[in-house]
PDB file of C-alpha atoms in Angstrom:
ATOM      1  CA  MET Q 168      22.950 118.484 141.003  1.00 47.00           C
ATOM      2  CA  THR Q 169      23.421 117.794 137.329  1.00 48.00           C
ATOM      3  CA  ALA Q 170      21.435 115.145 135.599  1.00 49.00           C
ATOM      4  CA  ARG Q 171      23.624 112.608 133.911  1.00 51.00           C
ATOM      5  CA  LEU Q 172      22.359 110.379 131.149  1.00 51.00           C
ATOM      6  CA  ALA Q 173      23.098 106.779 131.949  1.00 49.00           C
ATOM      7  CA  THR Q 174      24.037 104.911 128.811  1.00 54.00           C
ATOM      8  CA  LYS Q 175      24.223 101.178 128.965  1.00 63.00           C
ATOM      9  CA  ARG Q 176      27.150  99.696 127.125  1.00 61.00           C
ATOM     10  CA  TYR Q 177      26.184  97.054 124.565  1.00 57.00           C
ATOM     11  CA  ILE Q 178      27.516  93.603 125.400  1.00 65.00           C
ATOM     12  CA  GLN Q 179      27.258  91.011 122.680  1.00 70.00           C
ATOM     13  CA  SER Q 180      26.119  87.465 123.464  1.00 79.00           C
ATOM     14  CA  LEU Q 181      29.162  85.437 122.436  1.00 83.00           C
ATOM     15  CA  PRO Q 182      27.336  82.059 122.211  1.00 92.00           C
ATOM     16  CA  LYS Q 183      24.622  83.605 120.007  1.00 92.00           C
ATOM     17  CA  TYR Q 184      27.225  85.295 117.796  1.00 91.00           C
ATOM     18  CA  LEU Q 185      29.354  82.148 117.418  1.00 94.00           C
ATOM     19  CA  THR Q 186      26.293  80.080 116.503  1.00 95.00           C
ATOM     20  CA  LEU Q 187      25.466  82.595 113.781  1.00 96.00           C
ATOM     21  CA  CYS Q 188      29.058  82.470 112.483  1.00 96.00           C
ATOM     22  CA  GLU Q 189      29.005  78.646 112.478  1.00 97.00           C
ATOM     23  CA  HIS Q 190      25.855  78.655 110.333  1.00 96.00           C
ATOM     24  CA  ASN Q 191      27.475  81.171 107.977  1.00 97.00           C
ATOM     25  CA  TYR Q 192      30.566  78.961 107.645  1.00 97.00           C
ATOM     26  CA  VAL Q 193      28.576  75.862 106.644  1.00 95.00           C
ATOM     27  CA  ARG Q 194      26.533  77.730 104.039  1.00 95.00           C
ATOM     28  CA  LEU Q 195      29.463  79.698 102.689  1.00 95.00           C
ATOM     29  CA  LEU Q 196      31.382  76.499 101.945  1.00 94.00           C
ATOM     30  CA  LYS Q 197      28.583  75.618  99.505  1.00 91.00           C
ATOM     31  CA  LEU Q 198      29.088  78.876  97.588  1.00 91.00           C
ATOM     32  CA  LEU Q 199      32.862  78.795  97.260  1.00 92.00           C
ATOM     33  CA  PRO Q 200      34.474  78.110  93.899  1.00 89.00           C
ATOM     34  CA  SER Q 201      35.216  74.420  93.338  1.00 85.00           C
ATOM     35  CA  GLU Q 202      38.893  75.302  92.899  1.00 87.00           C
ATOM     36  CA  ARG Q 203      40.025  76.843  96.174  1.00 91.00           C
ATOM     37  CA  ASN Q 204      42.871  78.897  94.701  1.00 94.00           C
ATOM     38  CA  ILE Q 205      43.440  82.605  95.281  1.00 96.00           C
ATOM     39  CA  GLY Q 206      41.581  84.491  92.560  1.00 96.00           C
ATOM     40  CA  SER Q 207      39.030  81.715  91.926  1.00 95.00           C
ATOM     41  CA  ILE Q 208      35.496  83.037  91.432  1.00 95.00           C
ATOM     42  CA  ARG Q 209      32.025  81.499  91.554  1.00 94.00           C
ATOM     43  CA  GLU Q 210      28.987  83.422  90.381  1.00 93.00           C
ATOM     44  CA  VAL Q 211      25.532  82.968  91.874  1.00 93.00           C
ATOM     45  CA  LYS Q 212      22.278  84.316  90.488  1.00 93.00           C
ATOM     46  CA  LEU Q 213      19.587  85.227  92.995  1.00 92.00           C
ATOM     47  CA  GLY Q 214      16.431  86.728  91.544  1.00 89.00           C
ATOM     48  CA  ASN Q 215      17.443  89.519  89.153  1.00 90.00           C
ATOM     49  CA  SER Q 216      20.851  89.969  90.749  1.00 93.00           C
ATOM     50  CA  GLU Q 217      24.158  88.234  90.209  1.00 95.00           C
ATOM     51  CA  PHE Q 218      26.908  87.976  92.792  1.00 95.00           C
ATOM     52  CA  ALA Q 219      30.490  86.758  92.722  1.00 95.00           C
ATOM     53  CA  THR Q 220      32.319  85.028  95.548  1.00 95.00           C
ATOM     54  CA  LYS Q 221      36.058  85.355  95.074  1.00 96.00           C
ATOM     55  CA  ILE Q 222      38.878  83.847  97.096  1.00 97.00           C
ATOM     56  CA  ASP Q 223      41.138  86.759  98.020  1.00 96.00           C
ATOM     57  CA  GLY Q 224      43.579  85.078 100.367  1.00 96.00           C
ATOM     58  CA  SER Q 225      44.305  81.789 102.030  1.00 95.00           C
ATOM     59  CA  ALA Q 226      46.425  80.677 104.959  1.00 95.00           C
ATOM     60  CA  LYS Q 227      46.722  77.473 106.944  1.00 94.00           C
ATOM     61  CA  TYR Q 228      43.658  78.101 109.125  1.00 96.00           C
ATOM     62  CA  THR Q 229      41.867  80.996 107.391  1.00 97.00           C
ATOM     63  CA  MET Q 230      40.509  82.066 104.041  1.00 97.00           C
ATOM     64  CA  ASP Q 231      39.402  85.559 103.021  1.00 96.00           C
ATOM     65  CA  ILE Q 232      36.713  85.891 100.394  1.00 96.00           C
ATOM     66  CA  SER Q 233      34.881  88.822  98.875  1.00 95.00           C
ATOM     67  CA  ILE Q 234      31.231  88.841  97.915  1.00 95.00           C
ATOM     68  CA  LYS Q 235      30.427  91.412  95.270  1.00 95.00           C
ATOM     69  CA  GLN Q 236      27.153  92.277  93.570  1.00 94.00           C
ATOM     70  CA  LEU Q 237      27.615  92.267  89.788  1.00 95.00           C
ATOM     71  CA  THR Q 238      24.119  93.047  88.458  1.00 94.00           C
ATOM     72  CA  GLY Q 239      20.674  93.998  89.699  1.00 91.00           C
ATOM     73  CA  MET Q 240      21.712  97.152  91.520  1.00 89.00           C
ATOM     74  CA  VAL Q 241      18.999  99.443  92.847  1.00 87.00           C
ATOM     75  CA  LYS Q 242      19.393 103.137  92.056  1.00 89.00           C
ATOM     76  CA  GLY Q 243      20.492 105.060  95.129  1.00 86.00           C
ATOM     77  CA  ILE Q 244      21.724 101.981  97.025  1.00 84.00           C
ATOM     78  CA  ALA Q 245      25.361 100.929  96.913  1.00 85.00           C
ATOM     79  CA  PRO Q 246      25.949  97.450  95.481  1.00 90.00           C
ATOM     80  CA  LEU Q 247      26.695  94.699  97.987  1.00 89.00           C
ATOM     81  CA  TYR Q 248      30.359  94.275  98.814  1.00 91.00           C
ATOM     82  CA  LEU Q 249      31.552  92.230 101.792  1.00 92.00           C
ATOM     83  CA  THR Q 250      34.834  90.690 102.865  1.00 93.00           C
ATOM     84  CA  VAL Q 251      34.366  87.531 104.900  1.00 96.00           C
ATOM     85  CA  ARG Q 252      36.987  85.557 106.801  1.00 96.00           C
ATOM     86  CA  LEU Q 253      36.520  81.812 107.228  1.00 97.00           C
ATOM     87  CA  TYR Q 254      38.297  80.285 110.221  1.00 97.00           C
ATOM     88  CA  HIS Q 255      38.712  76.617 109.274  1.00 96.00           C
ATOM     89  CA  ASP Q 256      39.955  75.496 112.692  1.00 96.00           C
ATOM     90  CA  ALA Q 257      36.944  76.978 114.523  1.00 96.00           C
ATOM     91  CA  LYS Q 258      34.553  76.417 111.582  1.00 97.00           C
ATOM     92  CA  VAL Q 259      33.153  79.960 111.716  1.00 97.00           C
ATOM     93  CA  ALA Q 260      32.846  82.746 109.145  1.00 97.00           C
ATOM     94  CA  GLU Q 261      32.378  86.430 109.869  1.00 94.00           C
ATOM     95  CA  ILE Q 262      32.316  89.675 107.952  1.00 92.00           C
ATOM     96  CA  ILE Q 263      35.506  91.620 108.524  1.00 89.00           C
ATOM     97  CA  HIS Q 264      34.853  94.517 106.104  1.00 81.00           C
ATOM     98  CA  HIS Q 265      31.895  95.923 104.238  1.00 72.00           C
ATOM     99  CA  ASP Q 266      31.356  98.698 101.713  1.00 67.00           C
ATOM    100  CA  TYR Q 267      34.813  98.430 100.193  1.00 49.00           C
ATOM    101  CA  HIS Q 268      36.908  97.839 103.270  1.00 47.00           C
ATOM    102  CA  GLN Q 269      35.290  99.720 106.107  1.00 61.00           C
ATOM    103  CA  ARG Q 270      36.463  97.779 109.169  1.00 61.00           C
ATOM    104  CA  ILE Q 271      33.707  96.724 111.559  1.00 60.00           C
ATOM    105  CA  LYS Q 272      34.085  97.152 115.303  1.00 60.00           C
ATOM    106  CA  PRO Q 273      32.539  94.583 117.685  1.00 60.00           C
ATOM    107  CA  SER Q 274      30.285  97.304 119.120  1.00 61.00           C
ATOM    108  CA  TYR Q 275      29.725 101.036 118.857  1.00 59.00           C
ATOM    109  CA  GLY Q 276      28.858 103.712 121.371  1.00 67.00           C
ATOM    110  CA  TYR Q 277      25.603 105.417 120.582  1.00 68.00           C
ATOM    111  CA  PRO Q 278      25.162 107.961 119.160  1.00 70.00           C
ATOM    112  CA  ASN Q 279      28.251 107.960 116.960  1.00 62.00           C
ATOM    113  CA  PRO Q 280      29.308 110.108 113.966  1.00 68.00           C
ATOM    114  CA  LYS Q 281      28.388 107.512 111.322  1.00 63.00           C
ATOM    115  CA  MET Q 282      25.235 106.390 113.168  1.00 59.00           C
ATOM    116  CA  HIS Q 283      26.243 102.731 113.380  1.00 58.00           C
ATOM    117  CA  GLN Q 284      23.975 100.536 115.468  1.00 63.00           C
ATOM    118  CA  LYS Q 285      25.336  99.296 118.795  1.00 67.00           C
ATOM    119  CA  ASP Q 286      25.296  95.726 117.455  1.00 72.00           C
ATOM    120  CA  GLU Q 287      26.305  96.561 113.873  1.00 74.00           C
ATOM    121  CA  LYS Q 288      28.681  93.588 113.570  1.00 82.00           C
ATOM    122  CA  TYR Q 289      25.999  91.123 114.665  1.00 85.00           C
ATOM    123  CA  GLN Q 290      23.430  92.673 112.319  1.00 84.00           C
ATOM    124  CA  LEU Q 291      25.802  92.478 109.331  1.00 88.00           C
ATOM    125  CA  ASN Q 292      26.531  88.817 110.034  1.00 92.00           C
ATOM    126  CA  ALA Q 293      22.796  88.141 110.469  1.00 93.00           C
ATOM    127  CA  PHE Q 294      22.297  89.742 107.037  1.00 90.00           C
ATOM    128  CA  LEU Q 295      25.027  87.466 105.650  1.00 94.00           C
ATOM    129  CA  TYR Q 296      23.180  84.490 107.145  1.00 95.00           C
ATOM    130  CA  ASP Q 297      19.899  85.507 105.460  1.00 94.00           C
ATOM    131  CA  TRP Q 298      21.677  86.120 102.150  1.00 93.00           C
ATOM    132  CA  LEU Q 299      23.463  82.751 102.310  1.00 94.00           C
ATOM    133  CA  VAL Q 300      20.219  80.901 103.112  1.00 93.00           C
ATOM    134  CA  ALA Q 301      18.562  82.579 100.102  1.00 92.00           C
ATOM    135  CA  CYS Q 302      21.499  81.686  97.822  1.00 91.00           C
ATOM    136  CA  VAL Q 303      21.706  78.063  98.975  1.00 89.00           C
ATOM    137  CA  GLU Q 304      17.934  77.484  98.834  1.00 89.00           C
ATOM    138  CA  HIS Q 305      16.944  79.629  95.834  1.00 87.00           C
ATOM    139  CA  GLY Q 306      20.107  80.682  94.027  1.00 86.00           C
ATOM    140  CA  GLN Q 307      21.438  79.345  90.770  1.00 82.00           C
ATOM    141  CA  ALA Q 308      25.099  78.754  90.090  1.00 71.00           C
ATOM    142  CA  THR Q 309      27.020  77.545  87.079  1.00 60.00           C
ATOM    143  CA  LEU Q 310      28.335  74.073  87.735  1.00 55.00           C
ATOM    144  CA  ASN Q 311      31.626  73.286  86.033  1.00 52.00           C
ATOM    145  CA  TRP Q 312      31.106  69.587  85.573  1.00 48.00           C
ATOM    146  CA  ASP Q 313      33.176  67.585  83.138  1.00 46.00           C
ATOM    147  CA  VAL Q 314      30.426  65.480  81.566  1.00 49.00           C
ATOM    148  CA  ASN Q 315      33.008  63.349  79.773  1.00 49.00           C
ATOM    149  CA  ASN Q 316      34.977  62.597  82.950  1.00 47.00           C
ATOM    150  CA  GLY Q 317      38.129  63.824  81.247  1.00 47.00           C
ATOM    151  CA  LEU Q 318      37.626  61.534  78.225  1.00 51.00           C
ATOM    152  CA  VAL Q 319      37.705  63.178  74.831  1.00 48.00           C
TER     153      VAL Q 319
END
């Protein structure tokens, strides 16, 4: 009789994941550029690092944005780069790519060649949540207010 290793397949909790994505959506709206045009950018400073949120694409019910670290990189660690899709009809936001367009699967078998965690997608979106909370609560952004209300 051969011994067979029983591996349990990871099953994500959909309600938990959707709640996380709803929180990300609400916070991400606060960090978007005031002009919601493709190519619009808003920079946020958090500690010694600066980040840019850029609108990459927009459709009737979705918007794709990229979040890119501009300054404050740590030697030996790749700068932050995420692509996030906002679903306006469902009011959720989730990471669709990271590290310059590496597509994320909902779950991974383990072990796997790139050593992704079983719940890699959830963990990345949980990181996004923590980063967004830090930006909203402690970040600084340039506000483009017209102090003259358009009067010259």
